PDB file of C-alpha atoms and ligand atoms in Angstrom:
ATOM      1  CA  MET A 249     138.518  99.137  35.796  1.00 53.00           C
ATOM      2  CA  ALA A 250     140.191 101.224  33.089  1.00 50.00           C
ATOM      3  CA  PHE A 251     138.959 100.426  29.597  1.00 52.00           C
ATOM      4  CA  LYS A 252     141.718  98.766  27.620  1.00 59.00           C
ATOM      5  CA  ASN A 253     143.022 100.654  24.634  1.00 61.00           C
ATOM      6  CA  MET A 254     142.893  98.196  21.729  1.00 52.00           C
ATOM      7  CA  ALA A 255     146.433  99.199  20.779  1.00 53.00           C
ATOM      8  CA  ASP A 256     147.703  97.999  24.168  1.00 71.00           C
ATOM      9  CA  ILE A 257     149.406  94.652  24.250  1.00 86.00           C
ATOM     10  CA  ALA A 258     148.035  92.217  26.806  1.00 95.00           C
ATOM     11  CA  HIS A 259     150.331  91.667  29.759  1.00 97.00           C
ATOM     12  CA  ILE A 260     151.394  88.058  30.298  1.00 98.00           C
ATOM     13  CA  ILE A 261     151.321  87.294  34.007  1.00 98.00           C
ATOM     14  CA  ASP A 262     154.507  85.311  34.537  1.00 98.00           C
ATOM     15  CA  GLY A 263     153.463  82.770  37.174  1.00 98.00           C
ATOM     16  CA  LYS A 264     156.653  80.808  36.668  1.00 98.00           C
ATOM     17  CA  ALA A 265     158.894  83.754  37.581  1.00 98.00           C
ATOM     18  CA  PHE A 266     156.623  84.782  40.456  1.00 98.00           C
ATOM     19  CA  ALA A 267     156.622  81.211  41.816  1.00 98.00           C
ATOM     20  CA  LEU A 268     160.432  81.079  41.642  1.00 98.00           C
ATOM     21  CA  SER A 269     160.743  84.242  43.680  1.00 98.00           C
ATOM     22  CA  LEU A 270     158.137  83.009  46.216  1.00 98.00           C
ATOM     23  CA  ARG A 271     160.086  79.755  46.517  1.00 98.00           C
ATOM     24  CA  GLU A 272     163.280  81.714  47.186  1.00 98.00           C
ATOM     25  CA  THR A 273     161.546  83.693  49.936  1.00 98.00           C
ATOM     26  CA  ILE A 274     160.260  80.445  51.488  1.00 98.00           C
ATOM     27  CA  THR A 275     163.698  78.799  51.235  1.00 98.00           C
ATOM     28  CA  ASP A 276     165.251  81.815  52.991  1.00 98.00           C
ATOM     29  CA  GLN A 277     162.842  81.390  55.920  1.00 98.00           C
ATOM     30  CA  VAL A 278     163.445  77.664  56.464  1.00 98.00           C
ATOM     31  CA  PRO A 279     166.711  77.993  58.468  1.00 98.00           C
ATOM     32  CA  ARG A 280     164.962  80.189  61.072  1.00 97.00           C
ATOM     33  CA  PHE A 281     162.433  77.392  61.620  1.00 98.00           C
ATOM     34  CA  VAL A 282     165.178  74.744  61.746  1.00 98.00           C
ATOM     35  CA  GLU A 283     167.033  76.740  64.392  1.00 98.00           C
ATOM     36  CA  ALA A 284     163.909  77.177  66.548  1.00 97.00           C
ATOM     37  CA  ALA A 285     162.463  73.682  66.148  1.00 97.00           C
ATOM     38  CA  GLY A 286     165.649  71.620  65.851  1.00 98.00           C
ATOM     39  CA  ARG A 287     164.357  69.908  62.706  1.00 98.00           C
ATOM     40  CA  LYS A 288     163.338  70.617  59.129  1.00 98.00           C
ATOM     41  CA  PRO A 289     159.703  71.195  58.125  1.00 98.00           C
ATOM     42  CA  GLY A 290     158.320  67.981  56.605  1.00 99.00           C
ATOM     43  CA  LEU A 291     155.757  67.293  53.888  1.00 99.00           C
ATOM     44  CA  ALA A 292     154.243  63.845  53.309  1.00 98.00           C
ATOM     45  CA  VAL A 293     152.714  63.226  49.888  1.00 98.00           C
ATOM     46  CA  VAL A 294     150.564  60.164  49.319  1.00 98.00           C
ATOM     47  CA  LEU A 295     149.939  58.833  45.817  1.00 98.00           C
ATOM     48  CA  VAL A 296     147.642  55.869  45.191  1.00 98.00           C
ATOM     49  CA  GLY A 297     147.788  54.171  41.814  1.00 98.00           C
ATOM     50  CA  ASP A 298     149.764  54.869  38.666  1.00 95.00           C
ATOM     51  CA  ASP A 299     148.050  57.795  36.929  1.00 95.00           C
ATOM     52  CA  PRO A 300     150.894  59.256  34.806  1.00 93.00           C
ATOM     53  CA  ALA A 301     149.953  62.933  35.342  1.00 92.00           C
ATOM     54  CA  SER A 302     149.677  62.438  39.119  1.00 96.00           C
ATOM     55  CA  GLN A 303     153.075  60.715  39.148  1.00 97.00           C
ATOM     56  CA  VAL A 304     154.633  63.744  37.452  1.00 95.00           C
ATOM     57  CA  TYR A 305     152.921  66.181  39.866  1.00 96.00           C
ATOM     58  CA  VAL A 306     153.991  64.190  42.931  1.00 97.00           C
ATOM     59  CA  GLY A 307     157.569  63.952  41.649  1.00 97.00           C
ATOM     60  CA  SER A 308     157.679  67.750  41.135  1.00 97.00           C
ATOM     61  CA  LYS A 309     156.260  68.374  44.613  1.00 98.00           C
ATOM     62  CA  GLY A 310     158.908  66.143  46.215  1.00 98.00           C
ATOM     63  CA  LYS A 311     161.774  67.809  44.333  1.00 98.00           C
ATOM     64  CA  ALA A 312     160.534  71.320  45.181  1.00 98.00           C
ATOM     65  CA  THR A 313     160.179  70.387  48.866  1.00 98.00           C
ATOM     66  CA  ILE A 314     163.773  69.170  49.083  1.00 98.00           C
ATOM     67  CA  ALA A 315     165.058  72.170  47.096  1.00 98.00           C
ATOM     68  CA  ALA A 316     163.440  74.458  49.693  1.00 98.00           C
ATOM     69  CA  GLY A 317     165.402  72.731  52.488  1.00 98.00           C
ATOM     70  CA  MET A 318     162.448  70.717  53.803  1.00 98.00           C
ATOM     71  CA  ASN A 319     161.986  66.970  54.271  1.00 98.00           C
ATOM     72  CA  SER A 320     159.861  65.158  51.697  1.00 98.00           C
ATOM     73  CA  PHE A 321     158.212  61.856  52.624  1.00 98.00           C
ATOM     74  CA  GLU A 322     156.690  60.112  49.609  1.00 98.00           C
ATOM     75  CA  HIS A 323     154.234  57.253  49.979  1.00 98.00           C
ATOM     76  CA  ARG A 324     153.418  55.573  46.671  1.00 98.00           C
ATOM     77  CA  LEU A 325     150.742  52.904  47.091  1.00 98.00           C
ATOM     78  CA  ALA A 326     149.284  50.364  44.679  1.00 98.00           C
ATOM     79  CA  ALA A 327     146.006  51.162  42.911  1.00 98.00           C
ATOM     80  CA  ASP A 328     144.236  48.357  44.829  1.00 98.00           C
ATOM     81  CA  THR A 329     145.159  49.784  48.262  1.00 98.00           C
ATOM     82  CA  SER A 330     142.198  49.453  50.629  1.00 98.00           C
ATOM     83  CA  GLN A 331     140.383  52.292  52.366  1.00 98.00           C
ATOM     84  CA  HIS A 332     141.499  50.837  55.725  1.00 98.00           C
ATOM     85  CA  THR A 333     145.209  50.738  54.758  1.00 98.00           C
ATOM     86  CA  LEU A 334     145.127  54.322  53.504  1.00 98.00           C
ATOM     87  CA  ILE A 335     143.380  55.585  56.635  1.00 98.00           C
ATOM     88  CA  GLU A 336     145.919  53.757  58.827  1.00 98.00           C
ATOM     89  CA  LEU A 337     148.726  55.512  56.913  1.00 99.00           C
ATOM     90  CA  ILE A 338     147.047  58.909  57.411  1.00 98.00           C
ATOM     91  CA  LYS A 339     146.727  58.207  61.149  1.00 98.00           C
ATOM     92  CA  ARG A 340     150.444  57.363  61.327  1.00 98.00           C
ATOM     93  CA  LEU A 341     151.335  60.592  59.507  1.00 99.00           C
ATOM     94  CA  ASN A 342     149.017  62.585  61.817  1.00 98.00           C
ATOM     95  CA  ASN A 343     150.964  61.228  64.813  1.00 98.00           C
ATOM     96  CA  ASP A 344     154.414  61.669  63.260  1.00 98.00           C
ATOM     97  CA  ASP A 345     156.050  64.807  64.672  1.00 98.00           C
ATOM     98  CA  ALA A 346     158.414  65.086  61.700  1.00 98.00           C
ATOM     99  CA  VAL A 347     155.418  65.595  59.393  1.00 98.00           C
ATOM    100  CA  ASP A 348     153.925  69.102  59.236  1.00 98.00           C
ATOM    101  CA  GLY A 349     151.910  68.704  56.045  1.00 99.00           C
ATOM    102  CA  ILE A 350     149.959  65.813  54.529  1.00 99.00           C
ATOM    103  CA  LEU A 351     148.807  65.846  50.910  1.00 98.00           C
ATOM    104  CA  VAL A 352     146.820  63.001  49.366  1.00 98.00           C
ATOM    105  CA  GLN A 353     147.111  63.416  45.608  1.00 98.00           C
ATOM    106  CA  LEU A 354     143.718  63.512  43.873  1.00 97.00           C
ATOM    107  CA  PRO A 355     141.942  61.975  42.104  1.00 96.00           C
ATOM    108  CA  LEU A 356     142.032  58.715  44.073  1.00 98.00           C
ATOM    109  CA  PRO A 357     141.043  55.424  42.420  1.00 97.00           C
ATOM    110  CA  LYS A 358     137.244  55.117  42.194  1.00 97.00           C
ATOM    111  CA  THR A 359     137.262  52.259  44.740  1.00 97.00           C
ATOM    112  CA  LEU A 360     138.275  54.664  47.523  1.00 98.00           C
ATOM    113  CA  ASN A 361     136.066  57.137  49.387  1.00 98.00           C
ATOM    114  CA  GLU A 362     137.870  60.466  48.946  1.00 97.00           C
ATOM    115  CA  GLN A 363     135.797  62.414  51.465  1.00 98.00           C
ATOM    116  CA  GLU A 364     136.281  59.877  54.234  1.00 98.00           C
ATOM    117  CA  ILE A 365     140.045  59.833  53.651  1.00 98.00           C
ATOM    118  CA  ILE A 366     140.361  63.633  53.692  1.00 98.00           C
ATOM    119  CA  ALA A 367     138.278  63.710  56.890  1.00 98.00           C
ATOM    120  CA  HIS A 368     141.002  61.665  58.628  1.00 98.00           C
ATOM    121  CA  ILE A 369     143.778  64.206  57.919  1.00 99.00           C
ATOM    122  CA  ASP A 370     144.665  66.348  60.955  1.00 98.00           C
ATOM    123  CA  PRO A 371     143.242  69.783  59.897  1.00 98.00           C
ATOM    124  CA  ASP A 372     146.437  71.489  61.107  1.00 98.00           C
ATOM    125  CA  LYS A 373     148.481  69.308  58.721  1.00 98.00           C
ATOM    126  CA  ASP A 374     145.987  69.654  55.847  1.00 98.00           C
ATOM    127  CA  VAL A 375     148.224  71.699  53.522  1.00 98.00           C
ATOM    128  CA  ASP A 376     145.699  71.170  50.697  1.00 98.00           C
ATOM    129  CA  GLY A 377     142.988  72.943  52.709  1.00 98.00           C
ATOM    130  CA  LEU A 378     140.451  70.252  51.800  1.00 98.00           C
ATOM    131  CA  HIS A 379     139.305  69.171  55.276  1.00 98.00           C
ATOM    132  CA  ILE A 380     135.839  70.512  56.149  1.00 98.00           C
ATOM    133  CA  ILE A 381     137.351  72.262  59.181  1.00 98.00           C
ATOM    134  CA  ASN A 382     139.579  74.316  56.878  1.00 98.00           C
ATOM    135  CA  ALA A 383     136.749  74.951  54.412  1.00 98.00           C
ATOM    136  CA  GLY A 384     134.664  76.174  57.372  1.00 98.00           C
ATOM    137  CA  ARG A 385     137.497  78.321  58.711  1.00 98.00           C
ATOM    138  CA  LEU A 386     137.907  79.946  55.278  1.00 98.00           C
ATOM    139  CA  VAL A 387     134.177  80.714  54.952  1.00 97.00           C
ATOM    140  CA  SER A 388     133.954  82.074  58.496  1.00 96.00           C
ATOM    141  CA  GLY A 389     137.034  84.281  58.125  1.00 93.00           C
ATOM    142  CA  GLN A 390     139.312  82.356  60.515  1.00 96.00           C
ATOM    143  CA  LYS A 391     142.953  81.360  59.976  1.00 95.00           C
ATOM    144  CA  ALA A 392     142.687  78.419  57.570  1.00 97.00           C
ATOM    145  CA  MET A 393     144.862  76.255  55.400  1.00 98.00           C
ATOM    146  CA  VAL A 394     143.827  77.503  51.938  1.00 98.00           C
ATOM    147  CA  PRO A 395     143.925  75.195  48.868  1.00 98.00           C
ATOM    148  CA  CYS A 396     147.148  75.828  46.952  1.00 98.00           C
ATOM    149  CA  THR A 397     145.822  76.551  43.443  1.00 98.00           C
ATOM    150  CA  PRO A 398     143.255  79.225  44.378  1.00 98.00           C
ATOM    151  CA  LEU A 399     145.767  80.710  46.825  1.00 98.00           C
ATOM    152  CA  GLY A 400     148.260  80.998  43.961  1.00 98.00           C
ATOM    153  CA  CYS A 401     145.610  82.687  41.777  1.00 98.00           C
ATOM    154  CA  GLN A 402     144.774  85.158  44.553  1.00 98.00           C
ATOM    155  CA  ILE A 403     148.450  86.042  45.021  1.00 98.00           C
ATOM    156  CA  LEU A 404     148.912  86.655  41.269  1.00 98.00           C
ATOM    157  CA  LEU A 405     145.757  88.792  41.060  1.00 98.00           C
ATOM    158  CA  LYS A 406     146.744  90.934  44.051  1.00 98.00           C
ATOM    159  CA  ASP A 407     150.265  91.341  42.756  1.00 98.00           C
ATOM    160  CA  TYR A 408     148.986  92.544  39.386  1.00 98.00           C
ATOM    161  CA  LEU A 409     145.886  94.525  40.367  1.00 98.00           C
ATOM    162  CA  GLY A 410     146.523  95.547  43.984  1.00 98.00           C
ATOM    163  CA  ASP A 411     143.180  96.190  45.671  1.00 98.00           C
ATOM    164  CA  LEU A 412     140.443  93.957  44.244  1.00 98.00           C
ATOM    165  CA  SER A 413     137.576  95.697  46.095  1.00 98.00           C
ATOM    166  CA  GLY A 414     134.419  96.177  44.077  1.00 98.00           C
ATOM    167  CA  LEU A 415     135.611  94.308  40.995  1.00 98.00           C
ATOM    168  CA  ASN A 416     133.273  91.832  39.290  1.00 98.00           C
ATOM    169  CA  ALA A 417     134.820  88.364  39.382  1.00 99.00           C
ATOM    170  CA  VAL A 418     133.484  85.322  37.552  1.00 98.00           C
ATOM    171  CA  VAL A 419     134.769  81.926  38.653  1.00 98.00           C
ATOM    172  CA  LEU A 420     134.140  79.144  36.129  1.00 98.00           C
ATOM    173  CA  GLY A 421     134.031  75.743  37.801  1.00 98.00           C
ATOM    174  CA  ARG A 422     132.834  74.681  41.245  1.00 98.00           C
ATOM    175  CA  SER A 423     135.293  72.024  42.436  1.00 97.00           C
ATOM    176  CA  ILE A 424     136.318  71.824  46.099  1.00 96.00           C
ATOM    177  CA  LEU A 425     139.972  72.051  44.999  1.00 97.00           C
ATOM    178  CA  VAL A 426     139.656  75.277  42.974  1.00 98.00           C
ATOM    179  CA  GLY A 427     136.271  76.888  42.170  1.00 98.00           C
ATOM    180  CA  LYS A 428     134.610  77.000  45.580  1.00 98.00           C
ATOM    181  CA  PRO A 429     137.637  78.189  47.612  1.00 98.00           C
ATOM    182  CA  MET A 430     138.534  80.635  44.803  1.00 98.00           C
ATOM    183  CA  ALA A 431     135.106  82.257  45.000  1.00 98.00           C
ATOM    184  CA  GLN A 432     135.455  82.548  48.775  1.00 98.00           C
ATOM    185  CA  LEU A 433     138.926  84.128  48.530  1.00 98.00           C
ATOM    186  CA  LEU A 434     137.652  86.693  46.004  1.00 98.00           C
ATOM    187  CA  LEU A 435     134.672  87.447  48.240  1.00 98.00           C
ATOM    188  CA  ASN A 436     137.108  87.998  51.129  1.00 97.00           C
ATOM    189  CA  GLU A 437     138.875  90.515  48.827  1.00 98.00           C
ATOM    190  CA  ASN A 438     135.540  92.381  48.461  1.00 98.00           C
ATOM    191  CA  CYS A 439     134.915  91.322  44.863  1.00 98.00           C
ATOM    192  CA  THR A 440     131.373  90.815  43.608  1.00 98.00           C
ATOM    193  CA  VAL A 441     131.590  87.119  42.807  1.00 98.00           C
ATOM    194  CA  THR A 442     129.598  85.050  40.319  1.00 98.00           C
ATOM    195  CA  MET A 443     130.130  81.293  40.136  1.00 98.00           C
ATOM    196  CA  ALA A 444     129.464  79.801  36.727  1.00 98.00           C
ATOM    197  CA  HIS A 445     129.423  76.101  35.828  1.00 96.00           C
ATOM    198  CA  SER A 446     128.273  73.543  33.284  1.00 91.00           C
ATOM    199  CA  ARG A 447     124.582  74.358  33.869  1.00 96.00           C
ATOM    200  CA  THR A 448     124.994  78.149  33.669  1.00 97.00           C
ATOM    201  CA  LYS A 449     122.752  79.694  31.021  1.00 98.00           C
ATOM    202  CA  ASP A 450     124.326  82.050  28.481  1.00 97.00           C
ATOM    203  CA  LEU A 451     127.851  81.672  29.804  1.00 98.00           C
ATOM    204  CA  ALA A 452     129.259  84.210  27.338  1.00 98.00           C
ATOM    205  CA  THR A 453     127.068  86.990  28.794  1.00 98.00           C
ATOM    206  CA  VAL A 454     128.044  86.058  32.350  1.00 98.00           C
ATOM    207  CA  VAL A 455     131.752  86.058  31.429  1.00 98.00           C
ATOM    208  CA  ARG A 456     131.356  89.438  29.667  1.00 98.00           C
ATOM    209  CA  SER A 457     130.381  91.041  33.014  1.00 98.00           C
ATOM    210  CA  ALA A 458     133.721  90.111  34.590  1.00 98.00           C
ATOM    211  CA  ASP A 459     136.685  92.354  35.404  1.00 98.00           C
ATOM    212  CA  ILE A 460     138.375  89.174  36.669  1.00 99.00           C
ATOM    213  CA  VAL A 461     137.852  85.724  35.127  1.00 99.00           C
ATOM    214  CA  VAL A 462     139.187  82.596  36.819  1.00 98.00           C
ATOM    215  CA  ALA A 463     138.719  79.619  34.507  1.00 98.00           C
ATOM    216  CA  ALA A 464     138.826  76.155  36.094  1.00 98.00           C
ATOM    217  CA  VAL A 465     136.499  73.997  34.029  1.00 97.00           C
ATOM    218  CA  GLY A 466     138.933  71.454  32.561  1.00 96.00           C
ATOM    219  CA  ARG A 467     137.710  71.975  28.972  1.00 97.00           C
ATOM    220  CA  PRO A 468     140.412  72.920  26.442  1.00 98.00           C
ATOM    221  CA  GLN A 469     140.104  76.493  25.116  1.00 98.00           C
ATOM    222  CA  MET A 470     136.403  76.656  25.967  1.00 98.00           C
ATOM    223  CA  ILE A 471     136.371  80.358  26.899  1.00 98.00           C
ATOM    224  CA  LYS A 472     136.501  82.372  23.698  1.00 98.00           C
ATOM    225  CA  GLY A 473     138.131  85.768  23.242  1.00 98.00           C
ATOM    226  CA  ASP A 474     134.921  87.549  22.249  1.00 97.00           C
ATOM    227  CA  TRP A 475     133.236  86.419  25.506  1.00 98.00           C
ATOM    228  CA  LEU A 476     135.650  88.597  27.486  1.00 98.00           C
ATOM    229  CA  LYS A 477     135.139  92.195  28.574  1.00 98.00           C
ATOM    230  CA  GLU A 478     137.691  94.623  27.144  1.00 97.00           C
ATOM    231  CA  GLY A 479     140.408  95.022  29.760  1.00 98.00           C
ATOM    232  CA  ALA A 480     139.540  91.938  31.819  1.00 98.00           C
ATOM    233  CA  VAL A 481     142.240  90.114  33.794  1.00 98.00           C
ATOM    234  CA  VAL A 482     142.159  86.378  33.113  1.00 98.00           C
ATOM    235  CA  ILE A 483     143.566  83.592  35.278  1.00 98.00           C
ATOM    236  CA  ASP A 484     143.603  80.308  33.370  1.00 98.00           C
ATOM    237  CA  VAL A 485     143.781  77.324  35.743  1.00 98.00           C
ATOM    238  CA  GLY A 486     143.186  74.678  33.061  1.00 97.00           C
ATOM    239  CA  ILE A 487     145.908  72.279  31.954  1.00 95.00           C
ATOM    240  CA  ASN A 488     144.589  70.210  29.043  1.00 96.00           C
ATOM    241  CA  ARG A 489     146.542  68.116  26.587  1.00 94.00           C
ATOM    242  CA  LEU A 490     145.354  68.282  22.983  1.00 95.00           C
ATOM    243  CA  ALA A 491     145.589  65.314  20.605  1.00 96.00           C
ATOM    244  CA  PRO A 492     149.096  64.835  19.146  1.00 95.00           C
ATOM    245  CA  THR A 493     149.923  66.582  15.874  1.00 95.00           C
ATOM    246  CA  ASP A 494     153.008  66.618  13.621  1.00 94.00           C
ATOM    247  CA  SER A 495     154.270  69.853  15.189  1.00 92.00           C
ATOM    248  CA  ALA A 496     153.397  68.702  18.762  1.00 93.00           C
ATOM    249  CA  PRO A 497     153.805  64.894  18.810  1.00 95.00           C
ATOM    250  CA  LYS A 498     153.148  64.694  22.574  1.00 92.00           C
ATOM    251  CA  GLY A 499     150.012  66.877  22.287  1.00 94.00           C
ATOM    252  CA  LYS A 500     150.084  70.600  23.026  1.00 95.00           C
ATOM    253  CA  LEU A 501     149.236  71.796  26.561  1.00 96.00           C
ATOM    254  CA  VAL A 502     146.459  74.383  26.562  1.00 97.00           C
ATOM    255  CA  GLY A 503     144.320  76.084  29.176  1.00 98.00           C
ATOM    256  CA  ASP A 504     140.556  76.514  29.499  1.00 98.00           C
ATOM    257  CA  VAL A 505     140.805  79.859  27.676  1.00 98.00           C
ATOM    258  CA  ASP A 506     141.511  80.392  23.984  1.00 98.00           C
ATOM    259  CA  THR A 507     144.620  82.454  24.789  1.00 97.00           C
ATOM    260  CA  ASP A 508     145.283  83.726  21.255  1.00 96.00           C
ATOM    261  CA  GLY A 509     141.651  84.784  20.869  1.00 97.00           C
ATOM    262  CA  ALA A 510     141.686  86.430  24.303  1.00 98.00           C
ATOM    263  CA  MET A 511     144.884  88.476  23.868  1.00 97.00           C
ATOM    264  CA  PRO A 512     143.371  91.348  21.806  1.00 96.00           C
ATOM    265  CA  HIS A 513     140.669  91.849  24.452  1.00 97.00           C
ATOM    266  CA  VAL A 514     142.283  91.374  27.847  1.00 98.00           C
ATOM    267  CA  LYS A 515     144.501  93.565  29.987  1.00 98.00           C
ATOM    268  CA  ALA A 516     146.413  90.581  31.346  1.00 98.00           C
ATOM    269  CA  ILE A 517     146.336  86.787  31.185  1.00 98.00           C
ATOM    270  CA  THR A 518     148.236  83.846  32.648  1.00 98.00           C
ATOM    271  CA  PRO A 519     149.864  81.523  30.093  1.00 98.00           C
ATOM    272  CA  VAL A 520     149.547  77.728  29.985  1.00 98.00           C
ATOM    273  CA  PRO A 521     152.006  76.297  30.837  1.00 97.00           C
ATOM    274  CA  GLY A 522     153.948  78.721  33.077  1.00 97.00           C
ATOM    275  CA  GLY A 523     151.052  80.524  34.751  1.00 98.00           C
ATOM    276  CA  VAL A 524     149.079  79.066  37.620  1.00 98.00           C
ATOM    277  CA  GLY A 525     150.752  75.608  37.668  1.00 97.00           C
ATOM    278  CA  PRO A 526     154.090  76.709  39.186  1.00 97.00           C
ATOM    279  CA  MET A 527     152.215  78.827  41.756  1.00 98.00           C
ATOM    280  CA  THR A 528     150.411  75.713  43.053  1.00 98.00           C
ATOM    281  CA  ILE A 529     153.714  74.115  44.044  1.00 98.00           C
ATOM    282  CA  ALA A 530     155.077  77.335  45.552  1.00 98.00           C
ATOM    283  CA  CYS A 531     151.896  77.659  47.635  1.00 98.00           C
ATOM    284  CA  LEU A 532     152.207  74.056  48.789  1.00 98.00           C
ATOM    285  CA  LEU A 533     155.665  74.893  50.172  1.00 98.00           C
ATOM    286  CA  ARG A 534     154.223  78.038  51.716  1.00 98.00           C
ATOM    287  CA  ASN A 535     151.421  76.091  53.413  1.00 98.00           C
ATOM    288  CA  THR A 536     153.892  73.490  54.681  1.00 98.00           C
ATOM    289  CA  LEU A 537     156.103  76.180  56.220  1.00 98.00           C
ATOM    290  CA  VAL A 538     153.057  77.912  57.730  1.00 98.00           C
ATOM    291  CA  ALA A 539     151.762  74.599  59.158  1.00 98.00           C
ATOM    292  CA  ALA A 540     155.214  73.889  60.642  1.00 98.00           C
ATOM    293  CA  HIS A 541     155.280  77.300  62.348  1.00 98.00           C
ATOM    294  CA  ARG A 542     151.752  76.973  63.722  1.00 97.00           C
ATOM    295  CA  ARG A 543     152.417  73.448  65.041  1.00 97.00           C
ATOM    296  CA  ASN A 544     155.453  74.847  66.890  1.00 97.00           C
ATOM    297  CA  ASN A 545     153.481  77.794  68.297  1.00 96.00           C
ATOM    298  CA  MET A 546     155.605  80.216  66.263  1.00 96.00           C
ATOM    299  CA  ASP A 547     154.251  83.325  64.523  1.00 95.00           C
ATOM    300  CA  ASP A 548     153.475  82.786  60.833  1.00 95.00           C
ATOM    301  CA  PRO A 549     156.496  83.334  58.558  1.00 95.00           C
ATOM    302  CA  ILE A 550     156.507  86.608  56.610  1.00 87.00           C
ATOM    303  CA  LEU A 551     155.925  85.621  52.978  1.00 86.00           C
TER     304      LEU A 551
HETATM  305  N1  GUN B 859     145.367  67.009  41.944  1.00 93.30           N
HETATM  306  C1  GUN B 859     145.495  68.073  41.116  1.00 93.30           C
HETATM  307  N2  GUN B 859     145.785  69.185  41.831  1.00 93.30           N
HETATM  308  C2  GUN B 859     145.837  68.805  43.123  1.00 93.30           C
HETATM  309  C3  GUN B 859     146.109  69.508  44.337  1.00 93.30           C
HETATM  310  O1  GUN B 859     146.338  70.718  44.379  1.00 93.30           O
HETATM  311  N3  GUN B 859     146.057  68.766  45.467  1.00 93.30           N
HETATM  312  C4  GUN B 859     145.780  67.427  45.449  1.00 93.30           C
HETATM  313  N4  GUN B 859     145.749  66.786  46.618  1.00 93.30           N
HETATM  314  N5  GUN B 859     145.539  66.756  44.345  1.00 93.30           N
HETATM  315  C5  GUN B 859     145.573  67.440  43.191  1.00 93.30           C
END
């Protein structure tokens, strides 16, 4: 990768604008599906409990689904919903022909067994890509449903950098929702991938080896500017709310990277908010449209 001239100004990767244009492309493709299938694509979102952040996310997902010309089916269940009731709902959604995608918003209340619930989702409707069948398909290079956030990061990286072959990528965080699928996607792009996490020794040195950094640790501004290689491209997945202050009474939203500290060093970086977040929703719509096409034995839409 070209060494960054210190006089260069870091490029801000505008995930919000990119997501808007991806959503337009998806919306343009919906009528072709409606004509062929005689119905709209449908996404069912299940929310258990009253976590305020999850309520906001689920509301945004529903609105975006309808705006794209698809059907949105929202199931909001009480926090004390039983494992059995939730599994029965998933089975009903699996058998409902109007539903192409099923998303169970995470985290679930601690009383529920997340893995068992995800295992009941029909893998072909698993628009979150969390079912072990989809994880296995991704690892073995087969057509898979890919988790929305890492898919959004991959799309942004390829749009900005083009070919990723041979680049050193460091993924910080090893969740099933982001870190693990992200590492696999970068490996599929022929990157040399290092996964770092809370037990990694000398994290700063590991991060300094990276041409591409994907930060998904959930710790506000943990990755410091002087950890980064000159000219690195940084994708900040974190969305953390700082304690309220006089100038930000609701608490400022920040990523996992110290953006201001990173700017003099990096070639490009995603902002928080307005970077990866909007791409997650756009990719959810993409996965829903793809699932709808595959379930109707149609070729994948061109996106
Ligand atoms: N919670 C935070 N992000 C996500 C996501 O992408 N999918 C689900 N199911 N839950 C989430």
